[in-house]
Coordinates of C-alpha atoms in Angstrom, one line a residue:
M113 CA 12.8 -4.2 24.1
V114 CA 10.3 -2.6 20.5
R115 CA 8.6 -4.2 17.9
G116 CA 7.9 -2.4 15.1
I117 CA 7.2 -3.0 10.7
Y118 CA 9.4 -2.1 8.0
I119 CA 7.8 -1.3 5.3
T120 CA 9.4 -1.0 1.0
A121 CA 7.7 2.0 -1.0
N122 CA 7.8 4.9 -2.9
D123 CA 5.4 7.5 -5.1
R124 CA 4.2 4.1 -8.2
V125 CA 2.4 2.1 -4.9
T126 CA 1.0 4.9 -2.7
E127 CA -2.8 3.0 -2.9
Q128 CA -1.4 -0.3 -2.5
A129 CA 0.1 1.7 0.4
I130 CA -2.5 3.2 1.4
A131 CA -4.4 -0.5 1.6
L132 CA -2.2 -2.6 3.7
L133 CA -1.8 0.8 6.2
N134 CA -5.6 0.6 6.7
S135 CA -5.7 -2.8 7.1
I136 CA -3.0 -3.0 9.3
R137 CA -4.5 0.4 11.6
L138 CA -7.2 -1.3 11.8
Y139 CA -6.4 -4.5 14.5
D140 CA -3.4 -2.4 15.7
P141 CA -3.4 1.0 16.3
D142 CA -0.2 1.3 18.4
T143 CA 3.0 -0.5 16.6
P144 CA 5.0 1.8 15.3
I145 CA 5.7 0.8 10.9
T146 CA 9.1 2.1 9.8
L147 CA 9.4 3.2 5.6
I148 CA 12.5 2.2 3.6
P149 CA 11.9 4.2 0.4
Y150 CA 12.7 2.3 -1.9
D151 CA 13.9 5.3 -3.8
E152 CA 14.3 9.1 -4.3
N153 CA 11.0 9.4 -5.3
Y154 CA 9.2 9.0 -2.0
H155 CA 8.7 11.5 0.0
A156 CA 5.4 12.4 -1.0
I157 CA 3.5 9.0 0.1
A158 CA 6.8 9.0 3.4
Q159 CA 4.2 12.9 3.9
L160 CA 0.5 11.0 3.0
L161 CA 1.8 8.0 5.8
K162 CA 3.0 10.4 8.6
E163 CA 0.1 12.7 8.4
D164 CA -3.1 9.3 8.5
Y165 CA -0.8 6.4 10.0
G166 CA 2.5 7.9 11.6
V167 CA 4.8 6.4 9.8
K168 CA 8.1 6.6 10.4
V169 CA 11.2 7.5 7.3
Y170 CA 14.1 5.1 8.0
E171 CA 16.4 7.1 10.1
D172 CA 19.6 6.3 8.2
L173 CA 18.9 7.0 4.4
D174 CA 22.8 7.4 3.2
F175 CA 23.1 4.2 5.3
I176 CA 20.5 2.6 2.9
E177 CA 22.1 3.4 -0.3
R178 CA 25.1 2.3 1.3
L179 CA 24.4 -0.1 2.2
S180 CA 21.8 -1.8 -0.9
Q181 CA 24.8 -0.2 -4.3
K182 CA 26.6 -2.6 -2.5
L183 CA 25.6 -5.4 -2.5
Y184 CA 24.5 -4.7 -5.7
D185 CA 28.4 -4.2 -7.0
I186 CA 28.9 -7.1 -6.1
F187 CA 27.0 -9.2 -8.3
G188 CA 28.2 -5.9 -10.6
E189 CA 25.6 -4.3 -13.4
G190 CA 23.0 -5.5 -14.9
F191 CA 22.7 -8.8 -12.9
F192 CA 19.6 -8.0 -10.5
A193 CA 16.1 -7.0 -12.2
R194 CA 15.4 -4.6 -9.6
P195 CA 18.3 -4.0 -7.0
N196 CA 15.8 -1.3 -5.2
Q197 CA 14.9 -4.7 -3.6
F198 CA 17.4 -5.0 -2.0
R199 CA 16.9 -2.3 0.0
K200 CA 14.6 -3.4 2.9
Q201 CA 18.0 -5.6 4.1
A202 CA 18.1 -2.4 6.0
C203 CA 15.6 -3.6 8.3
W204 CA 18.3 -5.6 9.9
F205 CA 19.8 -2.3 11.5
G206 CA 17.3 0.0 12.1
E207 CA 15.5 0.6 15.4
F208 CA 13.3 -2.8 16.4
D209 CA 15.2 -5.3 18.2
E210 CA 12.2 -7.5 16.7
F211 CA 10.8 -6.4 13.0
L212 CA 8.4 -7.1 10.8
Y213 CA 8.5 -6.9 7.9
I214 CA 5.3 -6.6 5.0
D215 CA 5.1 -5.9 1.1
T216 CA 2.3 -2.8 0.6
D217 CA 0.8 -5.7 -2.9
I218 CA -0.7 -7.4 1.1
V219 CA -3.8 -6.9 3.0
V220 CA -4.1 -8.5 7.2
F221 CA -6.9 -9.2 8.5
E222 CA -5.7 -9.4 12.2
K223 CA -2.9 -7.7 14.5
I224 CA 0.4 -9.1 12.5
I225 CA 2.7 -8.1 15.0
D226 CA 0.9 -10.4 17.6
N227 CA 2.7 -13.4 15.2
L228 CA 6.3 -12.2 16.9
D229 CA 5.2 -13.8 19.7
Y230 CA 6.7 -17.2 18.4
F231 CA 10.3 -15.5 18.7
K232 CA 10.5 -17.4 22.1
D233 CA 11.1 -19.5 20.3
Y234 CA 13.4 -18.6 17.3
D235 CA 14.8 -16.0 15.6
F236 CA 13.1 -16.3 12.2
L237 CA 9.2 -16.2 10.6
C238 CA 7.9 -16.8 8.3
C239 CA 4.3 -17.9 7.2
D240 CA 3.7 -19.2 3.5
Y241 CA 3.2 -22.2 1.5
Q242 CA 6.4 -21.1 -0.9
H243 CA 8.9 -24.8 -0.4
S244 CA 5.1 -26.1 -1.2
G245 CA 5.7 -25.2 -5.3
G246 CA 8.9 -26.5 -5.0
I247 CA 12.6 -24.7 -5.4
T248 CA 10.8 -22.6 -8.3
N249 CA 11.8 -18.8 -8.8
I250 CA 14.7 -19.7 -5.5
F251 CA 16.6 -22.2 -6.2
S252 CA 18.0 -23.9 -9.4
P253 CA 18.0 -28.3 -9.2
K254 CA 22.1 -27.6 -8.1
V255 CA 21.8 -27.1 -4.2
I256 CA 20.9 -30.3 -4.4
E257 CA 22.7 -31.4 -7.3
E258 CA 25.4 -30.3 -4.9
G259 CA 24.4 -31.0 -1.5
V260 CA 23.9 -26.8 -1.3
F261 CA 20.9 -27.6 1.1
S262 CA 18.8 -30.9 2.8
E263 CA 16.0 -31.6 1.1
Q264 CA 14.5 -31.4 4.8
E265 CA 16.2 -26.9 4.9
L266 CA 14.3 -26.6 1.6
R267 CA 11.4 -27.2 3.1
D268 CA 12.3 -23.4 4.7
M269 CA 12.6 -21.5 1.7
F270 CA 10.0 -19.0 2.3
N271 CA 8.6 -15.4 0.2
G272 CA 10.5 -12.5 0.9
G273 CA 7.3 -10.4 0.9
W274 CA 6.2 -11.7 5.0
W275 CA 9.2 -12.0 6.9
A276 CA 10.1 -10.9 10.8
S277 CA 13.1 -11.6 12.9
K278 CA 15.8 -10.2 15.3
K279 CA 18.3 -6.7 15.4
S280 CA 20.8 -8.7 16.1
Q281 CA 21.0 -12.2 14.1
I282 CA 22.4 -10.9 10.6
S283 CA 25.5 -8.7 10.6
E284 CA 26.2 -5.8 7.8
Q285 CA 29.0 -8.5 6.9
D286 CA 26.9 -11.1 7.3
L287 CA 25.3 -9.5 4.0
Y288 CA 28.1 -8.6 2.1
D289 CA 29.8 -12.6 2.7
T290 CA 26.8 -14.5 2.1
F291 CA 26.3 -11.9 -1.5
A292 CA 30.3 -12.7 -2.4
E293 CA 28.8 -16.7 -1.5
C294 CA 26.0 -16.5 -4.2
A295 CA 28.1 -14.0 -6.8
A296 CA 30.3 -16.6 -7.0
H297 CA 27.8 -19.1 -7.6
P298 CA 24.8 -18.0 -10.5
E299 CA 24.0 -20.7 -10.7
Y300 CA 22.5 -22.3 -7.8
F301 CA 19.7 -19.4 -8.3
D302 CA 16.5 -19.2 -10.4
F303 CA 15.9 -16.2 -11.7
S304 CA 13.8 -16.4 -14.8
Q305 CA 10.6 -15.1 -13.3
K306 CA 13.0 -12.2 -12.4
T307 CA 13.2 -11.8 -9.1
S308 CA 16.0 -10.0 -7.4
D309 CA 15.9 -10.4 -3.1
Q310 CA 14.4 -13.4 -2.6
P311 CA 16.9 -16.3 -3.5
I312 CA 19.7 -14.6 -1.9
I313 CA 17.5 -14.2 1.2
N314 CA 16.7 -17.2 0.9
Y315 CA 20.4 -18.5 0.7
M316 CA 21.7 -16.8 3.9
I317 CA 18.4 -17.4 5.5
L318 CA 19.0 -21.4 5.5
K319 CA 23.4 -21.0 5.7
R320 CA 23.3 -18.3 8.9
I321 CA 19.8 -18.5 10.3
P322 CA 19.4 -22.3 12.3
R323 CA 16.3 -21.3 14.6
R324 CA 13.9 -20.8 12.2
F325 CA 9.4 -21.5 12.6
N326 CA 6.6 -21.0 9.9
I327 CA 4.0 -20.6 10.6
V328 CA 1.8 -22.1 9.1
R329 CA 3.8 -25.2 10.2
R330 CA 2.2 -24.5 13.7
P331 CA 0.0 -27.2 15.4
G332 CA -3.6 -27.7 13.4
G333 CA -1.7 -25.4 10.8
A334 CA -3.0 -22.4 9.0
P335 CA -5.2 -20.3 6.2
G336 CA -2.7 -19.5 3.3
S337 CA -1.9 -16.6 1.9
W338 CA -1.3 -16.1 -1.7
G339 CA -4.0 -14.4 -3.9
G340 CA -3.3 -16.5 -6.8
S341 CA -5.5 -18.9 -4.5
R342 CA -8.4 -19.6 -5.5
H343 CA -9.9 -21.9 -3.3
F344 CA -10.7 -18.9 -0.3
Q345 CA -13.7 -18.1 0.7
K346 CA -16.6 -15.7 1.9
Q347 CA -16.8 -16.5 5.5
N348 CA -19.0 -14.0 7.5
G349 CA -17.4 -11.1 6.3
T350 CA -14.0 -13.1 6.3
L351 CA -12.0 -15.6 3.7
V352 CA -11.5 -17.9 5.3
D353 CA -9.3 -21.2 3.4
P354 CA -11.5 -24.6 3.2
R355 CA -8.1 -26.8 2.8
N356 CA -6.8 -25.5 6.1
G357 CA -9.7 -26.7 7.7
N358 CA -11.6 -22.5 7.9
Q359 CA -9.6 -21.4 9.2
P360 CA -9.3 -17.2 8.5
L361 CA -7.0 -15.6 6.8
Q362 CA -3.8 -14.2 8.7
Y363 CA -2.9 -11.8 5.2
L364 CA -3.0 -11.7 2.0
H365 CA -0.7 -11.2 -0.8
W366 CA -1.3 -10.2 -3.9
A367 CA 2.4 -11.7 -4.9
G368 CA 2.5 -11.2 -9.3
I369 CA -0.7 -9.9 -9.4
R370 CA -1.5 -6.7 -10.7
I371 CA -3.9 -5.5 -8.2
E372 CA -7.1 -4.0 -10.6
P373 CA -10.8 -5.0 -11.8
G374 CA -11.0 -8.1 -11.5
C375 CA -8.7 -9.4 -10.4
P376 CA -8.6 -11.9 -7.4
Y377 CA -9.8 -10.8 -4.5
W378 CA -10.1 -6.8 -5.7
E379 CA -13.4 -6.2 -3.7
T380 CA -11.5 -7.1 -0.4
W381 CA -8.2 -5.2 -1.8
K382 CA -10.9 -2.2 -2.7
H383 CA -12.4 -2.2 0.9
Y384 CA -9.5 -2.0 2.5
R385 CA -8.4 0.6 0.3
Y386 CA -11.3 2.8 0.6
L387 CA -12.4 1.5 4.2
G388 CA -14.0 4.6 6.1
D389 CA -14.8 6.3 2.4
P390 CA -19.1 6.5 2.6
N391 CA -17.8 7.6 -1.1
P392 CA -15.6 5.0 -3.6
P393 CA -15.4 5.5 -6.5
E394 CA -16.9 2.7 -9.1
D395 CA -14.5 0.8 -10.7
P396 CA -14.0 1.2 -14.5
P397 CA -15.9 -0.8 -16.9
P398 CA -14.1 -4.1 -17.5
K399 CA -11.0 -4.4 -20.4
K400 CA -12.9 -6.2 -23.6
P401 CA -10.6 -9.2 -24.3
D402 CA -8.6 -8.3 -26.9
N403 CA -9.9 -9.8 -30.8
Q404 CA -9.0 -12.9 -31.8
W405 CA -6.7 -11.7 -35.0
K406 CA -4.8 -8.5 -33.3
T407 CA -4.0 -11.4 -30.3
L408 CA -2.5 -14.4 -32.5
L409 CA -0.9 -11.8 -34.8
R410 CA 0.9 -9.7 -31.1
K411 CA 2.1 -13.5 -30.6
V412 CA 3.7 -14.0 -34.7
K413 CA 5.1 -10.3 -34.1
T414 CA 6.5 -12.0 -30.5
K415 CA 7.8 -15.1 -32.7
L416 CA 9.1 -14.2 -35.0
K417 CA 11.4 -11.2 -33.3
G418 CA 13.0 -13.7 -31.1
M419 CA 13.7 -15.7 -33.1
A420 CA 15.4 -12.4 -35.0
S421 CA 17.5 -11.6 -32.1

């Protein structure tokens, strides 16, 4: 049995990928990692990640293209804001018998692959508090009104940036059938924040994999992981969650947050990005806040534009 980690990336997210890989390799120098190219602009990052971290490129690139295109076509052109997000579904058909998928806007604080030990009892893992915020960004109230999912099932919703499963759990036909079901009922989903894969993949997992486990429900609970949570504290050089027994974070995910100076936990991200670099660059000066009148004028223009459209 082979365990491994999948990531998706292109040359545009090189800085984020370096931070992620630095954090993974700090705690785990050996677990194989495979890159699923996000688009055609991946050659520079693929070379860098191969040389510095031993990352391989997914072997069957033609399959990735065919799979993602067919999934995209089921809904029709223009439906999804970021259709390339569906390339990560190649995870189900790659080289790893058990795998963890991680977005590049994450850094980890442990040997993250060890979480797959839960597979002795489960077939799908996630590790976040997405469910605690309600169904926003995944489903619409229709799924409750029409009995598509029970309240108990909806407690297993997850963020698409960190999840794990087994190669045998989803077939290619399962994917196509799921997308066809979802395309027939777009009213079930919340795409208002331009999410692409997250609502559909949640639907698929809730419908097709009953043995699911959210690691935050382990005995004693687990820490949070979202970079937008402002309550995490530094303790002995580690981020801890005071709302969950001061447990050290397992990973931090800047989902929906631009990673730049001044963003939440910037110093944590910068630490991993320049791990081992004796001369990390200085942060640029903070951006000057917009002039009050410029801000007001921009809001008025935006409102007028909306009225005219």
